[in-house]
Amino acid sequence: MDSNMTGGNLWSQWKINTTDETFGKIISLADDKWEPGVALRKKEERKGDVFWCNEQWIYDLIWPCMMDANREGRWEYKIVGAQDIQLTRYREKDFYNWHKDSMGSHGDTCNQGYARKLSMSMLLNSNFKGGDLEIFGAEIHPKLLNPGDLVVFPSFMHHRVTPVTEGTRYALVVWFTGPPFL
């Protein structure tokens, strides 16, 4: 893991140093098991596929990045766990419009009364065009260009994935949880 945080307090960008084999292994977990991604509000909000898993070795790979980002971003949220891992697949013309993952409040809890505090997205491949992750309010949008590039940001921030214009984009998404904000 490279400790090159950028983005100030809006988002934190990292690089996990591992092999293309590892990213291929993660993608292959979803072979023939993809489901349509479901948007909570409108059909036109999202187009893409998802697969859910809870592989401990993947948590072990990404947890240190989240901890470093939480500290170096000066958020210092109390994080006690993570939700299941979501693998995402965006094919040509697939996208996810502007949304936020959680406000972190008591009315926005998920598992065991905890709320999403930090969101993380890690790119698993690079042979596609478009499909940029954008975070609203960030002067410079994080560019995920290579497998292992990841971004951590507070879950209440609006973000989107622009339409993929060529190829297929694969990413790993995790939400880190803790007690709701007061």
Tab-separated table of N, CA and C in Angstrom:
chain	number	residue	atom	x	y	z
A	1	MET	N	0.854	-1.171	0.000
A	1	MET	CA	0.000	0.000	0.000
A	1	MET	C	0.896	1.227	0.000
A	2	ASP	N	0.672	2.112	-0.951
A	2	ASP	CA	1.376	3.385	-0.969
A	2	ASP	C	0.612	4.360	-0.098
A	3	SER	N	1.323	5.099	0.722
A	3	SER	CA	0.702	6.058	1.620
A	3	SER	C	0.768	7.455	1.022
A	4	ASN	N	0.186	7.621	-0.163
A	4	ASN	CA	0.213	8.931	-0.805
A	4	ASN	C	-1.187	9.509	-0.827
A	5	MET	N	-1.608	10.003	0.320
A	5	MET	CA	-2.939	10.573	0.425
A	5	MET	C	-3.004	11.899	-0.318
A	6	THR	N	-4.062	12.059	-1.090
A	6	THR	CA	-4.332	13.331	-1.745
A	6	THR	C	-5.793	13.661	-1.520
A	7	GLY	N	-6.174	14.906	-1.802
A	7	GLY	CA	-7.583	15.250	-1.737
A	7	GLY	C	-8.012	16.005	-0.502
A	8	GLY	N	-7.124	16.196	0.453
A	8	GLY	CA	-7.515	16.949	1.639
A	8	GLY	C	-8.537	16.184	2.464
A	9	ASN	N	-9.530	16.905	2.999
A	9	ASN	CA	-10.528	16.270	3.857
A	9	ASN	C	-11.744	15.781	3.095
A	10	LEU	N	-11.767	15.947	1.765
A	10	LEU	CA	-12.911	15.485	0.989
A	10	LEU	C	-12.785	14.021	0.610
A	11	TRP	N	-11.608	13.604	0.247
A	11	TRP	CA	-11.380	12.226	-0.148
A	11	TRP	C	-9.909	11.907	-0.013
A	12	SER	N	-9.599	10.634	-0.002
A	12	SER	CA	-8.237	10.168	0.172
A	12	SER	C	-7.971	9.103	-0.875
A	13	GLN	N	-6.878	9.224	-1.603
A	13	GLN	CA	-6.579	8.266	-2.671
A	13	GLN	C	-5.364	7.437	-2.291
A	14	TRP	N	-5.434	6.151	-2.581
A	14	TRP	CA	-4.390	5.202	-2.211
A	14	TRP	C	-4.132	4.259	-3.373
A	15	LYS	N	-3.062	3.501	-3.244
A	15	LYS	CA	-2.714	2.469	-4.217
A	15	LYS	C	-2.355	1.214	-3.440
A	16	ILE	N	-3.041	0.125	-3.760
A	16	ILE	CA	-2.693	-1.165	-3.173
A	16	ILE	C	-1.751	-1.858	-4.138
A	17	ASN	N	-0.593	-2.231	-3.650
A	17	ASN	CA	0.392	-2.917	-4.484
A	17	ASN	C	0.208	-4.416	-4.358
A	18	THR	N	-0.334	-5.006	-5.393
A	18	THR	CA	-0.491	-6.445	-5.466
A	18	THR	C	-0.458	-6.802	-6.947
A	19	THR	N	-0.775	-8.010	-7.291
A	19	THR	CA	-0.634	-8.448	-8.682
A	19	THR	C	-1.959	-8.399	-9.429
A	20	ASP	N	-1.857	-8.365	-10.758
A	20	ASP	CA	-3.054	-8.460	-11.591
A	20	ASP	C	-3.789	-9.762	-11.320
A	21	GLU	N	-3.055	-10.794	-10.922
A	21	GLU	CA	-3.668	-12.072	-10.569
A	21	GLU	C	-4.672	-11.906	-9.434
A	22	THR	N	-4.302	-11.079	-8.451
A	22	THR	CA	-5.191	-10.837	-7.306
A	22	THR	C	-6.480	-10.173	-7.760
A	23	PHE	N	-6.358	-9.159	-8.637
A	23	PHE	CA	-7.553	-8.476	-9.122
A	23	PHE	C	-8.413	-9.421	-9.960
A	24	GLY	N	-7.776	-10.262	-10.773
A	24	GLY	CA	-8.512	-11.264	-11.546
A	24	GLY	C	-9.227	-12.254	-10.637
A	25	LYS	N	-8.577	-12.633	-9.537
A	25	LYS	CA	-9.188	-13.550	-8.568
A	25	LYS	C	-10.434	-12.915	-7.948
A	26	ILE	N	-10.356	-11.625	-7.637
A	26	ILE	CA	-11.513	-10.930	-7.071
A	26	ILE	C	-12.657	-10.903	-8.087
A	27	ILE	N	-12.369	-10.522	-9.325
A	27	ILE	CA	-13.406	-10.464	-10.368
A	27	ILE	C	-14.023	-11.835	-10.591
A	28	SER	N	-13.191	-12.895	-10.573
A	28	SER	CA	-13.702	-14.242	-10.856
A	28	SER	C	-14.645	-14.759	-9.772
A	29	LEU	N	-14.642	-14.136	-8.584
A	29	LEU	CA	-15.601	-14.540	-7.543
A	29	LEU	C	-17.036	-14.417	-8.046
A	30	ALA	N	-17.259	-13.473	-8.965
A	30	ALA	CA	-18.618	-13.193	-9.438
A	30	ALA	C	-18.979	-13.942	-10.721
A	31	ASP	N	-18.092	-14.773	-11.242
A	31	ASP	CA	-18.387	-15.478	-12.494
A	31	ASP	C	-19.796	-16.066	-12.476
A	32	ASP	N	-20.585	-15.707	-13.459
A	32	ASP	CA	-21.961	-16.220	-13.640
A	32	ASP	C	-22.880	-15.945	-12.454
A	33	LYS	N	-22.530	-15.026	-11.576
A	33	LYS	CA	-23.360	-14.729	-10.405
A	33	LYS	C	-23.775	-13.262	-10.349
A	34	TRP	N	-23.518	-12.493	-11.409
A	34	TRP	CA	-23.854	-11.072	-11.417
A	34	TRP	C	-25.354	-10.876	-11.346
A	35	GLU	N	-25.781	-9.853	-10.618
A	35	GLU	CA	-27.191	-9.458	-10.536
A	35	GLU	C	-27.299	-8.004	-10.955
A	36	PRO	N	-28.452	-7.601	-11.489
A	36	PRO	CA	-28.603	-6.173	-11.824
A	36	PRO	C	-28.488	-5.320	-10.568
A	37	GLY	N	-27.739	-4.228	-10.663
A	37	GLY	CA	-27.642	-3.281	-9.555
A	37	GLY	C	-28.991	-2.612	-9.367
A	38	VAL	N	-29.423	-2.473	-8.138
A	38	VAL	CA	-30.734	-1.895	-7.857
A	38	VAL	C	-30.549	-0.503	-7.281
A	39	ALA	N	-31.155	0.464	-7.938
A	39	ALA	CA	-31.159	1.832	-7.413
A	39	ALA	C	-32.372	1.979	-6.502
A	40	LEU	N	-32.205	2.693	-5.424
A	40	LEU	CA	-33.273	2.797	-4.435
A	40	LEU	C	-34.402	3.731	-4.847
A	41	ARG	N	-34.106	4.731	-5.678
A	41	ARG	CA	-35.119	5.732	-5.963
A	41	ARG	C	-35.711	5.641	-7.374
A	42	LYS	N	-34.889	5.663	-8.384
A	42	LYS	CA	-35.396	5.691	-9.757
A	42	LYS	C	-34.641	4.699	-10.618
A	43	LYS	N	-35.336	4.140	-11.603
A	43	LYS	CA	-34.692	3.207	-12.518
A	43	LYS	C	-33.521	3.833	-13.254
A	44	GLU	N	-33.654	5.093	-13.656
A	44	GLU	CA	-32.617	5.734	-14.452
A	44	GLU	C	-31.417	6.192	-13.626
A	45	GLU	N	-31.404	5.889	-12.339
A	45	GLU	CA	-30.315	6.316	-11.485
A	45	GLU	C	-29.055	5.478	-11.694
A	46	ARG	N	-29.233	4.220	-12.035
A	46	ARG	CA	-28.087	3.314	-12.090
A	46	ARG	C	-28.307	2.240	-13.147
A	47	LYS	N	-27.227	1.912	-13.838
A	47	LYS	CA	-27.241	0.774	-14.752
A	47	LYS	C	-25.899	0.078	-14.602
A	48	GLY	N	-25.925	-1.169	-14.187
A	48	GLY	CA	-24.719	-1.954	-13.954
A	48	GLY	C	-25.088	-3.211	-13.198
A	49	ASP	N	-24.100	-4.027	-12.914
A	49	ASP	CA	-24.325	-5.301	-12.230
A	49	ASP	C	-23.513	-5.341	-10.941
A	50	VAL	N	-23.984	-6.150	-9.987
A	50	VAL	CA	-23.299	-6.275	-8.699
A	50	VAL	C	-23.197	-7.738	-8.289
A	51	PHE	N	-22.254	-8.007	-7.411
A	51	PHE	CA	-22.096	-9.305	-6.761
A	51	PHE	C	-21.633	-9.020	-5.338
A	52	TRP	N	-22.213	-9.713	-4.367
A	52	TRP	CA	-21.896	-9.496	-2.954
A	52	TRP	C	-21.071	-10.662	-2.408
A	53	CYS	N	-20.072	-10.349	-1.593
A	53	CYS	CA	-19.286	-11.396	-0.944
A	53	CYS	C	-18.741	-10.863	0.379
A	54	ASN	N	-18.134	-11.741	1.148
A	54	ASN	CA	-17.534	-11.326	2.420
A	54	ASN	C	-16.217	-12.074	2.662
A	55	GLU	N	-15.361	-12.057	1.658
A	55	GLU	CA	-14.070	-12.737	1.727
A	55	GLU	C	-13.133	-12.006	2.693
A	56	GLN	N	-12.707	-12.694	3.741
A	56	GLN	CA	-11.861	-12.064	4.754
A	56	GLN	C	-10.548	-11.556	4.172
A	57	TRP	N	-9.961	-12.280	3.226
A	57	TRP	CA	-8.670	-11.860	2.662
A	57	TRP	C	-8.784	-10.524	1.931
A	58	ILE	N	-9.976	-10.210	1.396
A	58	ILE	CA	-10.166	-8.910	0.740
A	58	ILE	C	-10.252	-7.810	1.799
A	59	TYR	N	-11.012	-8.070	2.880
A	59	TYR	CA	-11.051	-7.092	3.977
A	59	TYR	C	-9.632	-6.829	4.497
A	60	ASP	N	-8.841	-7.883	4.647
A	60	ASP	CA	-7.469	-7.742	5.147
A	60	ASP	C	-6.633	-6.872	4.206
A	61	LEU	N	-6.915	-6.935	2.920
A	61	LEU	CA	-6.179	-6.157	1.920
A	61	LEU	C	-6.512	-4.660	2.010
A	62	ILE	N	-7.789	-4.334	2.236
A	62	ILE	CA	-8.222	-2.932	2.155
A	62	ILE	C	-8.335	-2.223	3.512
A	63	TRP	N	-8.481	-2.979	4.603
A	63	TRP	CA	-8.685	-2.364	5.920
A	63	TRP	C	-7.590	-1.359	6.290
A	64	PRO	N	-6.305	-1.676	6.066
A	64	PRO	CA	-5.266	-0.696	6.419
A	64	PRO	C	-5.411	0.635	5.669
A	65	CYS	N	-5.854	0.599	4.412
A	65	CYS	CA	-6.055	1.842	3.655
A	65	CYS	C	-7.150	2.685	4.292
A	66	MET	N	-8.250	2.042	4.687
A	66	MET	CA	-9.342	2.778	5.315
A	66	MET	C	-8.871	3.397	6.631
A	67	MET	N	-8.124	2.644	7.431
A	67	MET	CA	-7.648	3.161	8.719
A	67	MET	C	-6.721	4.362	8.503
A	68	ASP	N	-5.787	4.242	7.556
A	68	ASP	CA	-4.878	5.347	7.260
A	68	ASP	C	-5.642	6.560	6.740
A	69	ALA	N	-6.597	6.321	5.833
A	69	ALA	CA	-7.385	7.423	5.269
A	69	ALA	C	-8.188	8.121	6.362
A	70	ASN	N	-8.790	7.355	7.258
A	70	ASN	CA	-9.589	7.923	8.346
A	70	ASN	C	-8.736	8.828	9.231
A	71	ARG	N	-7.522	8.402	9.485
A	71	ARG	CA	-6.613	9.196	10.323
A	71	ARG	C	-6.053	10.388	9.547
A	72	GLU	N	-5.474	10.133	8.369
A	72	GLU	CA	-4.803	11.193	7.621
A	72	GLU	C	-5.785	12.196	7.023
A	73	GLY	N	-7.023	11.771	6.776
A	73	GLY	CA	-8.049	12.700	6.307
A	73	GLY	C	-8.611	13.545	7.433
A	74	ARG	N	-8.194	13.235	8.655
A	74	ARG	CA	-8.629	13.938	9.867
A	74	ARG	C	-10.125	13.783	10.138
A	75	TRP	N	-10.709	12.723	9.594
A	75	TRP	CA	-12.112	12.455	9.904
A	75	TRP	C	-12.194	11.821	11.281
A	76	GLU	N	-11.335	10.834	11.531
A	76	GLU	CA	-11.243	10.134	12.806
A	76	GLU	C	-12.596	9.610	13.285
A	77	TYR	N	-13.357	9.043	12.343
A	77	TYR	CA	-14.639	8.425	12.680
A	77	TYR	C	-14.388	7.136	13.446
A	78	LYS	N	-15.314	6.807	14.338
A	78	LYS	CA	-15.246	5.520	15.024
A	78	LYS	C	-15.771	4.466	14.048
A	79	ILE	N	-14.872	3.613	13.592
A	79	ILE	CA	-15.220	2.546	12.645
A	79	ILE	C	-15.116	1.224	13.390
A	80	VAL	N	-16.189	0.434	13.336
A	80	VAL	CA	-16.192	-0.836	14.060
A	80	VAL	C	-16.333	-2.039	13.146
A	81	GLY	N	-16.631	-1.816	11.872
A	81	GLY	CA	-16.797	-2.944	10.965
A	81	GLY	C	-17.022	-2.479	9.545
A	82	ALA	N	-17.419	-3.424	8.728
A	82	ALA	CA	-17.691	-3.131	7.327
A	82	ALA	C	-18.863	-3.988	6.861
A	83	GLN	N	-19.584	-3.465	5.898
A	83	GLN	CA	-20.662	-4.235	5.290
A	83	GLN	C	-20.069	-5.232	4.303
A	84	ASP	N	-20.917	-6.086	3.746
A	84	ASP	CA	-20.446	-7.016	2.733
A	84	ASP	C	-19.810	-6.250	1.584
A	85	ILE	N	-18.870	-6.884	0.939
A	85	ILE	CA	-18.157	-6.318	-0.201
A	85	ILE	C	-19.061	-6.380	-1.422
A	86	GLN	N	-19.099	-5.293	-2.168
A	86	GLN	CA	-19.866	-5.268	-3.420
A	86	GLN	C	-18.881	-5.175	-4.585
A	87	LEU	N	-18.915	-6.168	-5.459
A	87	LEU	CA	-18.188	-6.072	-6.722
A	87	LEU	C	-19.148	-5.446	-7.714
A	88	THR	N	-18.654	-4.491	-8.492
A	88	THR	CA	-19.509	-3.832	-9.475
A	88	THR	C	-18.943	-4.049	-10.870
A	89	ARG	N	-19.853	-4.183	-11.817
A	89	ARG	CA	-19.478	-4.322	-13.219
A	89	ARG	C	-20.290	-3.320	-14.022
A	90	TYR	N	-19.579	-2.419	-14.676
A	90	TYR	CA	-20.202	-1.433	-15.554
A	90	TYR	C	-19.743	-1.724	-16.977
A	91	ARG	N	-20.690	-2.158	-17.821
A	91	ARG	CA	-20.378	-2.379	-19.230
A	91	ARG	C	-20.645	-1.097	-20.007
A	92	GLU	N	-20.403	-1.131	-21.302
A	92	GLU	CA	-20.590	0.060	-22.129
A	92	GLU	C	-21.980	0.660	-21.904
A	93	LYS	N	-22.029	1.952	-21.656
A	93	LYS	CA	-23.225	2.768	-21.383
A	93	LYS	C	-23.768	2.608	-19.966
A	94	ASP	N	-23.145	1.777	-19.131
A	94	ASP	CA	-23.569	1.654	-17.737
A	94	ASP	C	-23.012	2.835	-16.933
A	95	PHE	N	-23.685	3.173	-15.816
A	95	PHE	CA	-23.355	4.369	-15.035
A	95	PHE	C	-24.014	4.274	-13.670
A	96	TYR	N	-23.681	5.228	-12.801
A	96	TYR	CA	-24.398	5.419	-11.529
A	96	TYR	C	-24.458	6.925	-11.312
A	97	ASN	N	-25.656	7.491	-11.372
A	97	ASN	CA	-25.828	8.945	-11.233
A	97	ASN	C	-25.476	9.414	-9.821
A	98	TRP	N	-25.493	10.745	-9.645
A	98	TRP	CA	-25.157	11.349	-8.356
A	98	TRP	C	-25.996	10.734	-7.227
A	99	HIS	N	-25.325	10.359	-6.157
A	99	HIS	CA	-25.995	9.788	-4.989
A	99	HIS	C	-25.050	9.890	-3.788
A	100	LYS	N	-25.589	9.642	-2.613
A	100	LYS	CA	-24.760	9.490	-1.418
A	100	LYS	C	-25.105	8.155	-0.795
A	101	ASP	N	-24.140	7.565	-0.125
A	101	ASP	CA	-24.329	6.226	0.423
A	101	ASP	C	-25.052	6.234	1.765
A	102	SER	N	-24.922	7.321	2.521
A	102	SER	CA	-25.538	7.400	3.842
A	102	SER	C	-25.284	8.788	4.419
A	103	MET	N	-26.142	9.184	5.317
A	103	MET	CA	-25.878	10.416	6.073
A	103	MET	C	-25.227	10.094	7.416
A	104	GLY	N	-25.138	8.808	7.741
A	104	GLY	CA	-24.504	8.411	8.993
A	104	GLY	C	-25.342	8.676	10.226
A	105	SER	N	-26.641	8.891	10.038
A	105	SER	CA	-27.517	9.253	11.157
A	105	SER	C	-28.249	8.027	11.709
A	106	HIS	N	-28.973	8.235	12.805
A	106	HIS	CA	-29.731	7.146	13.425
A	106	HIS	C	-30.804	6.603	12.485
A	107	GLY	N	-31.373	7.450	11.639
A	107	GLY	CA	-32.400	7.003	10.697
A	107	GLY	C	-31.823	6.355	9.462
A	108	ASP	N	-30.525	6.197	9.428
A	108	ASP	CA	-29.838	5.703	8.237
A	108	ASP	C	-28.944	4.513	8.584
A	109	THR	N	-29.375	3.707	9.557
A	109	THR	CA	-28.523	2.611	10.004
A	109	THR	C	-28.697	1.389	9.120
A	110	CYS	N	-27.672	0.546	9.113
A	110	CYS	CA	-27.708	-0.672	8.305
A	110	CYS	C	-27.640	-1.874	9.234
A	111	ASN	N	-26.469	-2.453	9.425
A	111	ASN	CA	-26.368	-3.670	10.222
A	111	ASN	C	-26.075	-3.372	11.688
A	112	GLN	N	-26.778	-4.048	12.563
A	112	GLN	CA	-26.578	-3.971	14.005
A	112	GLN	C	-26.623	-2.542	14.547
A	113	GLY	N	-27.438	-1.692	13.925
A	113	GLY	CA	-27.595	-0.324	14.396
A	113	GLY	C	-26.466	0.620	14.022
A	114	TYR	N	-25.508	0.145	13.231
A	114	TYR	CA	-24.406	0.995	12.793
A	114	TYR	C	-24.747	1.680	11.480
A	115	ALA	N	-24.072	2.781	11.218
A	115	ALA	CA	-24.307	3.564	10.005
A	115	ALA	C	-23.052	3.549	9.134
A	116	ARG	N	-23.252	3.696	7.837
A	116	ARG	CA	-22.115	3.839	6.924
A	116	ARG	C	-21.426	5.165	7.229
A	117	LYS	N	-20.133	5.119	7.475
A	117	LYS	CA	-19.355	6.318	7.781
A	117	LYS	C	-18.392	6.664	6.647
A	118	LEU	N	-17.675	5.651	6.144
A	118	LEU	CA	-16.730	5.855	5.056
A	118	LEU	C	-17.053	4.907	3.913
A	119	SER	N	-16.953	5.417	2.698
A	119	SER	CA	-17.149	4.614	1.491
A	119	SER	C	-15.800	4.448	0.812
A	120	MET	N	-15.608	3.301	0.182
A	120	MET	CA	-14.364	3.027	-0.514
A	120	MET	C	-14.662	2.384	-1.860
A	121	SER	N	-13.950	2.810	-2.882
A	121	SER	CA	-14.056	2.209	-4.206
A	121	SER	C	-12.650	1.910	-4.697
A	122	MET	N	-12.417	0.651	-5.134
A	122	MET	CA	-11.116	0.249	-5.660
A	122	MET	C	-11.285	-0.302	-7.068
A	123	LEU	N	-10.503	0.219	-7.979
A	123	LEU	CA	-10.532	-0.216	-9.365
A	123	LEU	C	-9.856	-1.574	-9.492
A	124	LEU	N	-10.458	-2.476	-10.300
A	124	LEU	CA	-9.913	-3.822	-10.473
A	124	LEU	C	-9.349	-4.065	-11.866
A	125	ASN	N	-9.576	-3.157	-12.806
A	125	ASN	CA	-9.038	-3.317	-14.158
A	125	ASN	C	-8.844	-1.942	-14.787
A	126	SER	N	-8.201	-1.924	-15.955
A	126	SER	CA	-7.951	-0.637	-16.606
A	126	SER	C	-8.294	-0.640	-18.092
A	127	ASN	N	-8.806	-1.730	-18.621
A	127	ASN	CA	-9.059	-1.818	-20.062
A	127	ASN	C	-10.489	-1.370	-20.406
A	128	PHE	N	-10.781	-0.104	-20.091
A	128	PHE	CA	-12.069	0.507	-20.399
A	128	PHE	C	-11.860	2.006	-20.523
A	129	LYS	N	-12.865	2.689	-21.066
A	129	LYS	CA	-12.834	4.157	-21.134
A	129	LYS	C	-14.109	4.695	-20.508
A	130	GLY	N	-14.043	5.935	-20.009
A	130	GLY	CA	-15.165	6.508	-19.274
A	130	GLY	C	-15.191	5.891	-17.891
A	131	GLY	N	-16.390	5.841	-17.290
A	131	GLY	CA	-16.521	5.197	-15.991
A	131	GLY	C	-15.723	5.867	-14.886
A	132	ASP	N	-15.612	7.194	-14.932
A	132	ASP	CA	-14.856	7.918	-13.909
A	132	ASP	C	-15.670	8.067	-12.627
A	133	LEU	N	-15.020	7.854	-11.501
A	133	LEU	CA	-15.621	8.165	-10.208
A	133	LEU	C	-15.427	9.654	-9.980
A	134	GLU	N	-16.520	10.367	-9.721
A	134	GLU	CA	-16.449	11.791	-9.427
A	134	GLU	C	-17.099	12.048	-8.075
A	135	ILE	N	-16.480	12.923	-7.292
A	135	ILE	CA	-16.989	13.290	-5.975
A	135	ILE	C	-17.363	14.761	-6.028
A	136	PHE	N	-18.627	15.067	-5.739
A	136	PHE	CA	-19.119	16.445	-5.816
A	136	PHE	C	-18.408	17.312	-4.790
A	137	GLY	N	-17.970	18.480	-5.223
A	137	GLY	CA	-17.317	19.412	-4.328
A	137	GLY	C	-15.808	19.278	-4.303
A	138	ALA	N	-15.290	18.195	-4.871
A	138	ALA	CA	-13.842	18.031	-4.930
A	138	ALA	C	-13.325	18.822	-6.127
A	139	GLU	N	-12.391	19.735	-5.886
A	139	GLU	CA	-11.866	20.547	-6.980
A	139	GLU	C	-11.210	19.680	-8.039
A	140	ILE	N	-10.500	18.668	-7.605
A	140	ILE	CA	-9.885	17.724	-8.531
A	140	ILE	C	-10.533	16.380	-8.261
A	141	HIS	N	-11.200	15.844	-9.265
A	141	HIS	CA	-11.825	14.541	-9.077
A	141	HIS	C	-10.754	13.460	-9.039
A	142	PRO	N	-10.921	12.491	-8.155
A	142	PRO	CA	-9.949	11.403	-8.121
A	142	PRO	C	-10.011	10.621	-9.426
A	143	LYS	N	-8.880	10.296	-9.989
A	143	LYS	CA	-8.822	9.490	-11.202
A	143	LYS	C	-8.292	8.119	-10.825
A	144	LEU	N	-9.115	7.124	-11.015
A	144	LEU	CA	-8.707	5.755	-10.775
A	144	LEU	C	-8.300	5.189	-12.128
A	145	LEU	N	-7.018	5.023	-12.346
A	145	LEU	CA	-6.527	4.654	-13.661
A	145	LEU	C	-5.984	3.238	-13.741
A	146	ASN	N	-5.554	2.707	-12.619
A	146	ASN	CA	-4.901	1.401	-12.625
A	146	ASN	C	-5.499	0.481	-11.573
A	147	PRO	N	-5.448	-0.831	-11.812
A	147	PRO	CA	-5.910	-1.762	-10.782
A	147	PRO	C	-5.183	-1.500	-9.466
A	148	GLY	N	-5.942	-1.465	-8.395
A	148	GLY	CA	-5.382	-1.194	-7.073
A	148	GLY	C	-5.543	0.246	-6.638
A	149	ASP	N	-5.888	1.152	-7.575
A	149	ASP	CA	-6.167	2.533	-7.175
A	149	ASP	C	-7.478	2.543	-6.396
A	150	LEU	N	-7.483	3.194	-5.254
A	150	LEU	CA	-8.717	3.260	-4.485
A	150	LEU	C	-8.894	4.633	-3.870
A	151	VAL	N	-10.148	4.948	-3.599
A	151	VAL	CA	-10.517	6.218	-2.994
A	151	VAL	C	-11.388	5.928	-1.782
A	152	VAL	N	-11.123	6.624	-0.681
A	152	VAL	CA	-11.935	6.554	0.537
A	152	VAL	C	-12.490	7.956	0.767
A	153	PHE	N	-13.783	8.038	1.093
A	153	PHE	CA	-14.413	9.340	1.325
A	153	PHE	C	-15.588	9.171	2.280
A	154	PRO	N	-15.988	10.248	2.986
A	154	PRO	CA	-17.150	10.155	3.872
A	154	PRO	C	-18.399	9.755	3.074
A	155	SER	N	-19.179	8.858	3.624
A	155	SER	CA	-20.338	8.296	2.915
A	155	SER	C	-21.424	9.312	2.616
A	156	PHE	N	-21.396	10.479	3.294
A	156	PHE	CA	-22.428	11.487	3.035
A	156	PHE	C	-22.105	12.355	1.813
A	157	MET	N	-20.965	12.137	1.175
A	157	MET	CA	-20.590	12.954	0.021
A	157	MET	C	-21.266	12.431	-1.251
A	158	HIS	N	-21.814	13.353	-2.047
A	158	HIS	CA	-22.393	12.989	-3.333
A	158	HIS	C	-21.284	12.549	-4.278
A	159	HIS	N	-21.540	11.457	-5.005
A	159	HIS	CA	-20.561	10.944	-5.958
A	159	HIS	C	-21.292	10.188	-7.056
A	160	ARG	N	-20.573	9.913	-8.135
A	160	ARG	CA	-21.171	9.169	-9.242
A	160	ARG	C	-20.080	8.445	-10.014
A	161	VAL	N	-20.534	7.530	-10.891
A	161	VAL	CA	-19.666	6.891	-11.875
A	161	VAL	C	-20.233	7.285	-13.227
A	162	THR	N	-19.412	7.983	-14.042
A	162	THR	CA	-19.864	8.433	-15.357
A	162	THR	C	-20.038	7.227	-16.279
A	163	PRO	N	-20.810	7.369	-17.362
A	163	PRO	CA	-21.027	6.242	-18.267
A	163	PRO	C	-19.706	5.683	-18.828
A	164	VAL	N	-19.639	4.371	-18.884
A	164	VAL	CA	-18.520	3.697	-19.539
A	164	VAL	C	-18.734	3.838	-21.042
A	165	THR	N	-17.712	4.264	-21.758
A	165	THR	CA	-17.848	4.477	-23.201
A	165	THR	C	-17.233	3.347	-24.022
A	166	GLU	N	-16.373	2.536	-23.379
A	166	GLU	CA	-15.750	1.418	-24.090
A	166	GLU	C	-15.239	0.411	-23.074
A	167	GLY	N	-15.475	-0.875	-23.332
A	167	GLY	CA	-14.989	-1.922	-22.441
A	167	GLY	C	-15.894	-2.129	-21.239
A	168	THR	N	-15.344	-2.765	-20.207
A	168	THR	CA	-16.069	-3.061	-18.968
A	168	THR	C	-15.223	-2.633	-17.788
A	169	ARG	N	-15.840	-1.890	-16.866
A	169	ARG	CA	-15.172	-1.404	-15.659
A	169	ARG	C	-15.570	-2.304	-14.488
A	170	TYR	N	-14.565	-2.816	-13.757
A	170	TYR	CA	-14.798	-3.609	-12.559
A	170	TYR	C	-14.247	-2.854	-11.352
A	171	ALA	N	-15.019	-2.817	-10.280
A	171	ALA	CA	-14.560	-2.153	-9.059
A	171	ALA	C	-15.072	-2.913	-7.841
A	172	LEU	N	-14.382	-2.715	-6.747
A	172	LEU	CA	-14.760	-3.274	-5.463
A	172	LEU	C	-15.194	-2.096	-4.596
A	173	VAL	N	-16.355	-2.231	-3.965
A	173	VAL	CA	-16.905	-1.158	-3.137
A	173	VAL	C	-17.175	-1.710	-1.738
A	174	VAL	N	-16.767	-0.947	-0.718
A	174	VAL	CA	-17.016	-1.358	0.672
A	174	VAL	C	-17.435	-0.127	1.463
A	175	TRP	N	-18.374	-0.335	2.389
A	175	TRP	CA	-18.810	0.725	3.299
A	175	TRP	C	-18.366	0.341	4.697
A	176	PHE	N	-17.636	1.243	5.345
A	176	PHE	CA	-17.146	1.024	6.694
A	176	PHE	C	-18.117	1.683	7.665
A	177	THR	N	-18.475	0.951	8.718
A	177	THR	CA	-19.569	1.369	9.588
A	177	THR	C	-19.114	1.668	11.001
A	178	GLY	N	-19.961	2.444	11.682
A	178	GLY	CA	-19.713	2.780	13.086
A	178	GLY	C	-20.974	3.343	13.688
A	179	PRO	N	-20.909	3.753	14.952
A	179	PRO	CA	-22.082	4.326	15.607
A	179	PRO	C	-22.551	5.566	14.823
A	180	PRO	N	-23.865	5.784	14.725
A	180	PRO	CA	-24.375	6.962	14.006
A	180	PRO	C	-23.819	8.248	14.594
A	181	PHE	N	-23.689	9.245	13.723
A	181	PHE	CA	-23.309	10.573	14.202
A	181	PHE	C	-24.412	11.088	15.117
A	182	LEU	N	-24.081	11.851	16.122
A	182	LEU	CA	-25.088	12.400	17.041
A	182	LEU	C	-25.768	13.598	16.448
